[in-house]
Each structure stands twice: as C-alpha cells, then as structure tokens.
Coordinates of C-alpha atoms and ligand atoms in Angstrom, one line a residue:
Chain V
X39 CA -184.9 -81.4 51.0
X40 CA -184.4 -79.6 48.0
X41 CA -181.9 -80.2 45.1
X42 CA -179.4 -77.7 46.0
X43 CA -179.4 -78.8 49.2
X44 CA -178.5 -82.2 48.4
X45 CA -175.8 -81.0 45.6
X46 CA -174.1 -79.2 48.7
X47 CA -174.1 -82.2 50.7
X48 CA -172.7 -84.5 48.1
X49 CA -170.1 -81.6 47.3
X50 CA -169.4 -81.8 50.9
X51 CA -168.6 -85.4 50.7
X52 CA -166.7 -85.1 47.1
X53 CA -164.1 -83.0 49.4
X54 CA -163.4 -86.0 51.5
X55 CA -163.5 -88.4 48.1
X56 CA -161.0 -85.6 47.1
X57 CA -158.8 -85.7 50.0
X58 CA -158.3 -89.7 49.8
X59 CA -157.5 -89.4 46.4
X60 CA -155.0 -86.9 46.4
X61 CA -153.3 -88.3 49.9
X62 CA -153.1 -91.5 48.4
X63 CA -151.9 -90.4 45.2
X64 CA -149.0 -88.3 46.7
X65 CA -147.6 -90.9 49.2
X66 CA -148.3 -93.8 46.8
X67 CA -146.7 -92.8 44.0
X68 CA -142.8 -92.3 45.9
X69 CA -143.7 -95.5 47.8
X70 CA -144.5 -97.7 44.6
X71 CA -140.9 -96.9 43.3
X72 CA -139.6 -97.9 46.3
X73 CA -141.2 -101.1 46.5
X74 CA -140.4 -101.3 42.7
X75 CA -136.8 -101.5 43.5
X76 CA -136.9 -103.7 46.4
X77 CA -138.6 -106.4 43.9
X78 CA -135.6 -105.8 41.5
X79 CA -133.1 -105.8 43.9
X80 CA -129.8 -108.1 43.4
X81 CA -130.1 -108.9 47.1
X82 CA -132.4 -111.8 46.9
X83 CA -133.9 -112.1 50.1
X84 CA -135.1 -108.6 49.8
X85 CA -136.9 -109.1 46.4
X86 CA -138.2 -112.2 47.4
X87 CA -139.9 -110.7 50.5
X88 CA -141.1 -107.6 48.7
X89 CA -142.6 -109.7 46.5
X90 CA -144.5 -111.6 48.6
X91 CA -145.6 -108.6 50.3
X92 CA -147.0 -107.3 47.1
X93 CA -148.5 -110.7 46.2
X94 CA -150.8 -110.5 49.7
X95 CA -151.7 -107.1 49.2
X96 CA -152.8 -107.3 45.5
X97 CA -154.5 -110.6 46.5
X98 CA -156.4 -109.2 49.3
X99 CA -159.4 -107.2 48.8
X100 CA -159.2 -103.7 49.6
X101 CA -162.2 -103.6 51.7
X102 CA -160.7 -106.2 54.1
X103 CA -157.3 -104.0 54.4
X104 CA -159.3 -101.3 55.6
X105 CA -161.1 -103.5 58.1
X106 CA -157.5 -104.9 58.9
X107 CA -155.7 -101.4 59.7
X108 CA -158.9 -100.0 61.2
X109 CA -159.6 -103.2 63.9
X110 CA -156.6 -105.2 64.1
X111 CA -154.3 -103.1 66.4
X112 CA -157.3 -102.7 68.7
X113 CA -158.2 -106.4 68.6
X114 CA -154.5 -108.2 68.8
X115 CA -152.3 -105.5 70.7
X116 CA -155.2 -103.7 72.6
X117 CA -153.6 -100.4 71.5
X118 CA -155.9 -97.5 71.0
X119 CA -156.7 -98.0 67.1
X120 CA -156.1 -95.3 64.6
X121 CA -158.5 -93.0 63.6
X122 CA -160.9 -93.9 60.8
X123 CA -159.5 -91.5 58.3
X124 CA -155.4 -92.4 58.9
X125 CA -156.7 -96.1 58.6
X126 CA -158.1 -95.5 55.1
X127 CA -155.0 -93.4 54.4
X128 CA -152.7 -96.2 55.2
X129 CA -154.5 -98.9 53.5
X130 CA -154.8 -97.4 50.5
X131 CA -151.7 -95.8 50.3
X132 CA -150.0 -99.3 50.6
X133 CA -152.7 -100.9 48.4
X134 CA -151.9 -98.4 45.6
X135 CA -148.0 -98.3 46.2
X136 CA -148.2 -101.9 45.2
X137 CA -150.0 -101.7 42.4
X138 CA -147.7 -98.9 40.9
X139 CA -144.8 -100.6 41.8
X140 CA -145.6 -103.5 39.6
X141 CA -146.5 -100.7 36.8
X142 CA -142.9 -99.1 37.6
X143 CA -141.2 -102.4 37.7
X144 CA -142.8 -103.3 34.3
X145 CA -141.7 -100.1 32.5
X146 CA -138.2 -100.1 34.0
X147 CA -137.6 -103.5 32.7
X148 CA -138.9 -102.8 29.4
X149 CA -136.0 -100.5 28.8
X150 CA -133.4 -101.8 26.6
X151 CA -129.9 -102.8 28.4
X152 CA -128.1 -101.0 25.5
X153 CA -129.7 -97.3 27.0
X154 CA -127.8 -98.2 30.3
X155 CA -124.8 -99.4 28.4
X156 CA -124.7 -96.4 26.6
X157 CA -124.9 -93.9 29.4
X158 CA -122.4 -95.9 31.5
X159 CA -119.7 -95.8 28.4
X160 CA -120.2 -92.2 28.3
X161 CA -119.1 -92.3 32.1
X162 CA -122.3 -91.5 33.4
X163 CA -122.9 -92.5 37.0
X164 CA -125.8 -95.4 37.7
X165 CA -127.8 -92.3 39.3
X166 CA -127.2 -90.2 36.1
X167 CA -128.5 -92.8 33.6
X168 CA -131.5 -93.4 35.7
X169 CA -132.6 -90.0 35.8
X170 CA -131.5 -88.1 32.9
X171 CA -132.0 -91.2 30.5
X172 CA -134.0 -93.9 32.1
X173 CA -136.8 -92.2 34.1
X174 CA -138.7 -90.4 31.1
X175 CA -138.6 -92.8 28.7
X176 CA -140.2 -95.3 31.7
X177 CA -142.7 -92.3 32.2
X178 CA -143.8 -92.3 28.8
X179 CA -144.5 -96.3 29.1
X180 CA -146.5 -96.5 32.0
X181 CA -148.6 -93.6 31.2
X182 CA -151.2 -95.7 30.2
X183 CA -151.6 -98.3 32.8
X184 CA -151.2 -95.5 35.4
X185 CA -153.8 -93.8 34.1
X186 CA -156.2 -96.8 34.3
X187 CA -154.7 -97.1 37.8
X188 CA -155.3 -93.8 38.9
X189 CA -159.0 -93.8 37.8
X190 CA -159.7 -96.9 39.5
X191 CA -158.4 -94.8 42.8
X192 CA -161.2 -92.4 42.0
X193 CA -163.9 -95.0 42.3
X194 CA -162.3 -97.1 45.4
X195 CA -162.4 -94.4 47.3
X196 CA -166.0 -95.1 48.2
X197 CA -164.9 -98.4 49.7
X198 CA -163.8 -95.8 52.8
X199 CA -167.7 -95.8 53.5
X200 CA -167.3 -99.4 55.2
X201 CA -165.5 -97.6 58.2
X202 CA -168.2 -94.6 58.2
X203 CA -166.0 -92.1 56.3
X204 CA -168.3 -89.8 54.8
X205 CA -167.3 -89.4 51.2
X206 CA -169.5 -88.6 48.5
X207 CA -171.3 -92.2 48.3
X208 CA -171.9 -92.1 51.9
X209 CA -173.3 -88.6 51.6
X210 CA -175.9 -89.6 49.3
X211 CA -176.7 -92.8 51.2
X212 CA -177.7 -90.7 53.9
X213 CA -180.8 -89.6 52.1
X214 CA -181.9 -92.9 51.2
X215 CA -183.3 -92.9 54.9
X216 CA -185.6 -90.1 53.9
X217 CA -186.8 -92.3 50.9
X218 CA -184.5 -90.6 48.2
X219 CA -182.9 -92.8 46.0
X220 CA -181.8 -90.3 43.1
X221 CA -178.8 -88.8 45.1
X222 CA -177.0 -92.1 44.8
X223 CA -177.4 -92.1 41.2
X224 CA -176.4 -88.4 40.8
X225 CA -173.0 -89.3 42.4
X226 CA -172.1 -90.6 38.9
X227 CA -172.1 -86.9 37.6
X228 CA -169.5 -85.8 40.0
X229 CA -167.5 -88.9 39.4
X230 CA -167.7 -88.9 35.6
X231 CA -166.5 -84.8 35.8
X232 CA -163.7 -86.3 38.0
X233 CA -162.3 -88.7 36.0
X234 CA -163.1 -86.7 32.9
X235 CA -160.6 -84.2 34.3
X236 CA -158.1 -87.0 34.9
X237 CA -158.3 -88.3 31.3
X238 CA -157.5 -84.8 30.2
X239 CA -154.6 -84.6 32.0
X240 CA -153.1 -87.8 31.3
X241 CA -154.1 -87.1 27.6
X242 CA -152.1 -83.7 27.9
X243 CA -148.9 -85.8 29.2
X244 CA -149.2 -88.0 26.7
X245 CA -149.2 -85.5 23.8
X246 CA -146.2 -83.8 25.8
X247 CA -144.5 -87.1 25.6
X248 CA -145.2 -87.8 21.9
X249 CA -142.2 -86.3 20.7
X250 CA -140.0 -89.4 20.8
X251 CA -140.2 -92.9 20.4
X252 CA -139.7 -95.1 23.4
Chain X
X72 CA -94.3 -97.3 23.4
X73 CA -97.9 -98.9 22.3
X74 CA -101.0 -96.4 23.1
X75 CA -102.6 -99.6 24.3
X76 CA -101.5 -102.8 25.7
X77 CA -103.7 -105.7 26.5
X78 CA -102.6 -108.8 28.1
X79 CA -103.8 -112.4 29.0
X80 CA -107.9 -111.1 29.1
X81 CA -110.0 -114.0 29.6
X82 CA -113.3 -114.2 30.2
X83 CA -116.1 -117.0 30.8
X84 CA -119.6 -116.9 31.2
X85 CA -120.4 -119.5 33.4
X86 CA -119.0 -122.7 31.8
X87 CA -118.3 -121.2 28.4
X88 CA -115.0 -119.9 27.8
X89 CA -115.4 -116.9 25.6
X90 CA -112.1 -115.5 25.6
X91 CA -109.0 -117.6 26.3
X92 CA -106.0 -115.5 26.8
X93 CA -105.9 -112.3 24.4
X94 CA -102.6 -110.5 23.8
X95 CA -102.0 -107.4 21.4
X96 CA -101.1 -103.8 21.2
X97 CA -102.0 -100.8 19.3
X98 CA -100.2 -97.8 18.5
X99 CA -101.4 -94.2 18.6
X100 CA -103.0 -93.1 15.4
X101 CA -103.5 -96.6 14.2
X102 CA -107.2 -98.5 12.9
X103 CA -107.4 -101.9 13.8
X104 CA -109.9 -104.4 12.5
X105 CA -111.3 -107.3 14.3
X106 CA -112.6 -109.9 11.7
X107 CA -113.9 -113.3 13.0
X108 CA -116.9 -115.6 12.6
X109 CA -120.0 -115.2 14.9
X110 CA -119.3 -116.3 18.7
X111 CA -115.7 -115.7 18.7
X112 CA -115.8 -113.2 21.1
X113 CA -115.1 -110.3 19.3
X114 CA -118.0 -108.0 21.3
X115 CA -116.9 -109.6 24.5
X116 CA -113.3 -108.2 23.8
X117 CA -114.7 -104.5 23.3
X118 CA -117.2 -104.9 26.1
X119 CA -114.1 -105.8 28.4
X120 CA -112.0 -102.7 27.0
X121 CA -114.7 -100.7 28.0
X122 CA -115.7 -102.1 31.2
X123 CA -119.3 -103.3 30.6
X124 CA -117.6 -106.8 31.4
X125 CA -115.0 -107.6 33.9
X126 CA -112.1 -109.9 32.7
X127 CA -111.3 -112.9 34.8
X128 CA -107.6 -112.3 34.3
X129 CA -105.1 -110.1 32.5
X130 CA -104.1 -106.6 32.3
X131 CA -105.5 -103.3 30.2
X132 CA -103.0 -100.2 30.0
X133 CA -103.4 -97.0 28.0
X134 CA -100.3 -94.8 27.7
X135 CA -98.3 -96.8 30.1
X136 CA -101.1 -96.5 32.9
X137 CA -102.4 -99.6 34.0
X138 CA -106.3 -99.2 34.1
X139 CA -107.3 -102.8 34.3
X140 CA -105.7 -105.6 36.4
X141 CA -107.7 -108.6 37.4
X142 CA -105.1 -109.5 39.8
X143 CA -105.1 -106.3 42.1
X144 CA -106.0 -107.1 45.6
X145 CA -108.6 -104.0 45.6
X146 CA -111.5 -103.8 43.4
X147 CA -111.7 -100.6 41.6
X148 CA -114.2 -98.1 43.0
X149 CA -116.9 -96.9 40.8
X150 CA -115.2 -93.3 40.7
X151 CA -112.1 -95.1 39.5
X152 CA -113.9 -97.1 36.9
X153 CA -115.7 -94.1 35.5
X154 CA -112.7 -92.5 34.9
X155 CA -111.0 -95.1 33.0
X156 CA -113.7 -95.9 30.9
X157 CA -113.3 -92.3 29.3
X158 CA -110.0 -93.8 27.8
X159 CA -112.5 -95.7 25.3
X160 CA -115.2 -94.8 23.7
X161 CA -118.1 -97.4 22.3
X162 CA -120.4 -97.2 19.1
X163 CA -122.8 -99.8 19.4
X164 CA -124.2 -102.2 16.4
X165 CA -127.9 -100.9 17.7
X166 CA -126.7 -97.0 18.0
X167 CA -128.4 -96.9 21.7
X168 CA -129.0 -93.2 20.9
X169 CA -131.1 -91.5 23.8
X170 CA -134.7 -91.2 22.3
X171 CA -135.8 -88.2 24.5
X172 CA -133.2 -86.0 23.6
X173 CA -132.5 -84.1 20.4
X174 CA -129.1 -84.9 18.3
X175 CA -127.4 -82.2 20.0
X176 CA -128.3 -83.0 23.5
X177 CA -127.5 -86.7 22.8
X178 CA -123.9 -85.1 22.3
X179 CA -123.9 -82.8 25.1
X180 CA -125.6 -84.6 27.5
X181 CA -122.5 -86.6 29.1
X182 CA -119.5 -83.6 28.8
X183 CA -122.4 -81.1 30.0
X184 CA -123.2 -83.8 33.2
X185 CA -119.4 -84.0 34.0
X186 CA -118.9 -80.2 34.1
X187 CA -122.2 -79.7 36.2
X188 CA -120.9 -82.2 38.6
X189 CA -117.8 -79.9 39.5
X190 CA -118.0 -76.9 42.0
X191 CA -117.3 -74.1 39.3
X192 CA -118.2 -70.2 39.5
X193 CA -121.2 -69.5 37.2
X194 CA -119.1 -67.7 34.5
X195 CA -116.8 -70.3 34.0
X196 CA -119.1 -73.1 34.1
X197 CA -120.9 -71.2 31.4
X198 CA -118.0 -70.3 29.2
X199 CA -117.7 -74.8 29.6
X200 CA -120.8 -75.6 28.5
X201 CA -120.6 -73.1 25.5
X202 CA -117.4 -74.9 24.8
X203 CA -119.2 -78.2 24.9
X204 CA -121.8 -76.8 22.6
X205 CA -119.1 -75.3 20.2
X206 CA -117.6 -78.6 20.2
X207 CA -120.8 -80.8 19.5
X208 CA -121.5 -78.5 16.4
X209 CA -118.0 -79.1 15.1
X210 CA -118.4 -82.7 15.5
X211 CA -121.9 -82.7 13.8
X212 CA -120.4 -80.8 10.9
X213 CA -117.6 -83.7 10.6
X214 CA -120.3 -86.5 10.7
X215 CA -122.4 -84.6 7.9
X216 CA -125.1 -83.9 10.0
X217 CA -125.1 -79.9 11.0
X218 CA -129.0 -79.4 9.7
X219 CA -130.3 -82.2 11.7
X220 CA -129.1 -80.9 15.5
X221 CA -132.5 -80.2 16.5
X222 CA -134.0 -83.5 15.2
X223 CA -134.7 -86.3 17.8
X224 CA -133.5 -90.0 17.1
X225 CA -136.7 -91.2 15.8
X226 CA -136.8 -88.6 12.8
X227 CA -133.5 -90.2 11.7
X228 CA -132.5 -92.7 9.1
X229 CA -130.4 -95.5 10.7
X230 CA -127.6 -94.2 9.4
X231 CA -127.9 -90.7 10.4
X232 CA -128.3 -92.3 13.9
X233 CA -125.1 -94.0 13.8
X234 CA -123.3 -91.0 12.6
X235 CA -124.7 -89.1 15.9
X236 CA -124.0 -92.2 17.9
X237 CA -119.9 -91.5 16.6
X238 CA -120.5 -88.0 17.2
X239 CA -121.6 -88.5 20.8
X240 CA -118.4 -90.9 21.3
X241 CA -116.2 -88.6 20.1
X242 CA -117.6 -85.6 22.2
X243 CA -115.7 -86.9 25.1
X244 CA -112.3 -87.2 23.6
X245 CA -111.5 -91.0 24.2
X246 CA -107.9 -92.3 23.7
X247 CA -109.2 -95.3 21.5
X248 CA -113.0 -95.5 19.7
X249 CA -114.2 -98.6 19.5
X250 CA -117.1 -99.8 17.1
X251 CA -119.0 -103.0 17.5
X252 CA -120.3 -104.0 13.8
X253 CA -121.2 -100.2 13.2
X254 CA -122.9 -100.9 9.9
X255 CA -124.6 -104.4 10.6
X256 CA -128.1 -102.9 11.8
X257 CA -128.3 -100.9 8.5
X258 CA -129.9 -101.5 5.2
X259 CA -127.2 -102.4 2.8
X260 CA -127.7 -98.4 0.9
X261 CA -126.7 -96.9 4.2
X262 CA -123.8 -98.3 5.4
X263 CA -121.4 -96.5 2.9
X264 CA -122.2 -93.2 4.7
X265 CA -121.2 -94.7 7.9
X266 CA -117.9 -96.5 6.7
X267 CA -116.9 -93.2 5.0
X268 CA -117.3 -91.3 8.6
X269 CA -115.5 -93.8 10.3
X270 CA -113.0 -93.8 7.3
X271 CA -112.4 -90.0 7.5
X272 CA -111.9 -89.9 11.4
X273 CA -108.8 -92.2 10.9
X274 CA -107.1 -89.3 9.0
X275 CA -107.8 -87.0 12.2
X276 CA -105.1 -89.6 13.9
X277 CA -108.2 -91.3 16.3
X278 CA -107.1 -94.8 17.6
X279 CA -109.4 -97.0 16.6
X280 CA -110.7 -100.7 16.8
X281 CA -113.6 -101.8 14.7
X282 CA -115.0 -105.4 14.9
X283 CA -116.5 -105.3 11.3
X284 CA -117.8 -107.6 8.9
X285 CA -117.3 -105.5 6.1
X286 CA -114.0 -106.8 4.7
X287 CA -113.4 -104.4 1.9
X288 CA -113.7 -101.7 4.8
X289 CA -111.4 -103.8 6.8
X290 CA -109.0 -103.9 4.3
X291 CA -109.0 -100.3 3.0
X292 CA -109.1 -98.5 6.1
X293 CA -107.0 -100.5 8.8
X294 CA -103.3 -100.8 9.3
X295 CA -103.9 -103.9 11.3
X296 CA -106.2 -106.9 11.1
X297 CA -107.0 -109.3 14.0
X298 CA -108.7 -112.6 13.3
X299 CA -110.6 -114.0 16.1
X300 CA -111.5 -117.3 16.3
X301 CA -112.9 -119.3 19.6
X302 CA -111.7 -116.8 22.0
X303 CA -108.2 -116.2 20.7
X304 CA -106.3 -114.1 18.3
X305 CA -105.9 -116.6 15.8
X306 CA -103.9 -114.1 13.2
X307 CA -102.6 -110.8 13.3
X308 CA -101.2 -108.6 10.8
X309 CA -101.5 -105.9 8.2
X310 CA -104.1 -106.0 5.9
X311 CA -101.9 -107.6 3.1
X312 CA -100.9 -110.2 5.5
X313 CA -103.9 -111.4 6.3
X314 CA -106.1 -111.1 3.4
X315 CA -103.1 -111.9 0.9
X316 CA -101.1 -114.4 2.6
X317 CA -103.2 -115.7 5.4
X318 CA -100.8 -118.6 7.5
X319 CA -103.4 -120.3 9.6
X320 CA -105.9 -122.9 8.1
X321 CA -108.6 -121.3 10.2
X322 CA -108.1 -117.7 8.5
X323 CA -108.0 -119.1 5.1
X324 CA -111.3 -121.1 5.5
X325 CA -113.1 -117.7 6.9
X326 CA -111.6 -115.4 4.1
X327 CA -113.0 -117.9 1.8
X328 CA -116.3 -118.2 3.4
X329 CA -116.8 -114.6 3.6
X330 CA -115.6 -114.1 -0.1
X331 CA -118.0 -116.5 -1.5
X332 CA -121.2 -114.6 0.5
X333 CA -121.0 -112.1 -2.1
Ligands
ATP546 N1 -123.4 -112.4 29.2 C1 -123.4 -113.4 28.4 N2 -123.7 -114.6 29.0 C2 -123.6 -115.8 28.6 N3 -123.0 -116.1 27.3 C3 -122.4 -114.9 26.5 C4 -122.8 -113.4 27.1 N4 -122.3 -112.5 26.2 C5 -121.7 -113.5 25.0 N5 -121.8 -114.8 25.6 C6 -121.6 -115.9 24.8 O1 -119.9 -115.5 24.3 C7 -119.5 -116.1 22.9 C8 -119.0 -115.0 22.3 O2 -120.0 -113.9 22.1 P1 -119.6 -112.3 21.5 O3 -120.8 -111.7 21.3 O4 -118.5 -112.2 22.0 O5 -119.3 -112.9 19.9 P2 -119.0 -112.1 18.7 O6 -117.6 -112.4 18.1 O7 -119.2 -110.7 18.9 O8 -120.3 -112.8 17.4 P3 -121.2 -111.9 16.5 O9 -120.3 -112.0 15.4 O10 -122.0 -112.7 16.6 O11 -121.2 -110.6 16.9 C9 -120.8 -116.5 22.5 O12 -121.0 -118.0 22.4 C10 -122.0 -116.1 23.3 O13 -123.1 -116.7 23.3
MG547 MG1 -120.7 -109.2 18.2

C-alpha cells in the first residue's frame, strides 16, 4: 500500500467529511435563526419550550445524539430506522442549529433598542428594520463566535464514524488493521488545510465589514 | 386651528404614573421647548407623540385629524400607526444613526424603502429615487455636511452625527419635528453647531418640539416654553412669561437651580 493509494483513500473519506460539513451548515444556519426567534418569542410558552430544547441538545454529547437518531426509531417504535447518513445529518443539523441559535440570540439582543426605534420612527416596518438595519450589524458581531463554531464542526464530523460512516478519520482507521498508524496522523494535514481555508474566508468577511463600527 | 392638539394624555409604567394628564396645542410653524427636571416625563411625552409608547388615555390630533384615540374601540393596525408616525419626526439624544450606511444612505434609506414598496413603472420609480437623492443632498447642505455625504457615522464627530440625524428626520417631511435633548450627549464645544442647525430650521417654518436643558436656547429660539413637573404641565407660556415672570413656585425653583449650575 503506497502513499498515493492511501492519500486517495483519505481523499475519498474527505469527500464524506465535506458533505456532512456542507449539509449541516446549509441546514443548521437557517434553522438556528428559527430557534433563536423561538427562544426570544414574546409568547412565553414557546420561548420556554425552545429554551428547554436548546438546553437538552447542548447538554448531551453529540455522539449520543447520533446514536439516538440512528437506533431509537427502530428500538422504540419498531419503525424501519433511518439510513446511517440521514441519521448523522439530522443529529448534526439539530445540534448545530441549537448552538447557532444561541449565537444569533446573543447578537440580536446586543443591538441597541435605539436602532429599532430609529427605524420605527422613520416609518419602516418591523421586517424592514430587521433586514435593512439590524441584520448586517448582527452578522458583524457574530462573525467571530460563528467562525469558532464552524471550525469545531469540521472536526466534529469525525463523530459520524461511530455509526460506520466512512469519513476521513474512519478511512484512515482501516489502515491500522494493516499495522499502519501514520495515515491517522496524516489526516491532520487535511483538517488543517480545511480549517485554514475557512479561517481565510472568515477573515475576508471580517475585513469586508471592517468599514463600520457596530 | 392649531396644528397639533394633545388632550388628556396619561401614561403609567406599572405603578408609576409618568404622565398625569397632558393637554396642550401648538400652532403651525411654532417652536415649543419643553423643560423640566429629570424624570418629569419629557421623554415619555415625545415617545407617545411618536408612537413609541402607547398612552393609557387621551387623544392626539394633527391638522384636525385624530391620529390617536386611546378610547377607540378597535386598535389601530400596524399600517395605520406607520402612516400616522410620519406626521412626526424624532431626533434622539443618542443619534441612533445606522452604522453600516453612509451619511447619504442614512438619509435616503427610509424614503427609498417607501418608494420601492409602491408598484410603480420602472422609469417613474427611477425618477422618484433620483428625487430622494436630490432632496437628501439639499438637506445635507442645510445641515452643512455636503462634503461628508459618503462618510460613515463612525467617521463623524458627535455633532456631525446629530446633524445627519436631523437631516434624516427631515427627509420624510414630518409635520412636527421632535428633539429629545439633541445636545446632551455632545461635548460642550459641539453643542453650538447642532443648536444653530435647529435654530435655522425655525426660519423655514418647521413646527418643532424640543426637549432641552439649554436654557439660553429655549429662551432665544422658542415661541413657547412648557415646564413639566411630575408628569403634568406645570406652566406654559412665552419665553418672557416663563423665564421672567414664572407664576408657579416649582417653575421658580427649577429656574433658579438651572441658573445656579452655570
Ligand atoms: N419603559 C419604562 N419603564 C418603566 N419606567 C419608565 C420607562 N420609561 C420611563 N420610565 C420612568 O418614567 C419617568 C419619566 O421618565 P422620562 O424619561 O420621561 O423623564 P425625562 O423628563 O425625560 O427625564 P430626563 O430629563 O432625565 O431625560 C422616570 O421616572 C422613568 O424612570
Ligand atoms: Mg429624557
């Protein structure tokens, strides 16, 4: 088994890593906003339920949540379980949406009341105020915590291997049965490049929004 | 007939009665200064006029049209409140400019949103938007900030930011422009430029209500002075009446105290 063969096999795993990462991001970013609005709702029961939900999801290891999504439908309801991949995506999306929601909430609540009032007195509707005035200020404020969370997601994708999804780390693990340990360490190079690219992207957006203070 | 008629406005927050029956009227083109000690309800009154607070009782009429009536059976819709709001403009103590927009964009944002909401043919829409830009530039000239049109709020001094805020409020041509202590957040050397802009508006027959602690400004610029104490209008009259011949003990005490502090 040569270097290139192993590299190719790891790249195959990396594709799965990227897929989990991208799907989670695309679905959890908007879902997080919905959850954030739920937890800030003036309708108290909704806010309360949402907060308990976020507490549970953030309070339990993601690995356990993957097991729950994958095994519980079959065990408890005798239903045909979800596929491994779907289970992983559902667990990741819900988990990350909850973390994102708290970041959104912090960002939205940190914007001064004066910004909303200034918009209102100028005759803007609530949604105009939110989308035209508040949103970009929130984006600027949450960029740093979001980049943290997104980078964590890159590495959390490795958890998918607990239900036999072959992402990059699992792909490397196969070679241990041939007595090869180094492919495991080799994966670090891929993770570092991945995170490096993300850091550059976030840096670009931070620079873009540098022109104003909020 | 007076442009603005306010009658029996009361407002409580929980158990605290902040406004306890406010009645007054204001003629078109007049400037009214509201003075009074901290906590007397001046800000709350302005916020009621601008629909940022809903009074518990009372009515507000502009130009003979009742735009607020606490005893009305049905609550006004969001759209009605929006329309009535445009009767008033409000300049905040803390400016509240939108940081991500340039000076010009701050002024044009709200008017442009209104035009974009309407279903207009493309060429007419473009004309309207151009007009908004022209008007904004004219307003910037009026507040002396033409050369700052493309600056962002964080690049301006407090006094300049407040002048932009004034231009922004004027861009919607409100019938009555309200100011809540427009210079209190400013360094003393910057208050002059803002007060001068407000004074110049007066000659252009804008109707204004200014909450202020600047007694000289109140005396020299306003046509009427309202002295508020504990949620009621203790005394109202011309600057001469209030400053030179105050009738109420409370007014006298307040004026003595504000003069001492200089
Ligand atoms: N949203 C609110 N909730 C509870 N109490 C409030 C609220 N807004 C104002 N108050 C109270 O109402 C009273 C009057 O406040 P207001 O801001 O109108 O006074 P003011 O005359 O503008 O004072 P200042 O000169 O300090 O600005 C104060 O006692 C204040 O604590
Ligand atoms: Mg006040």
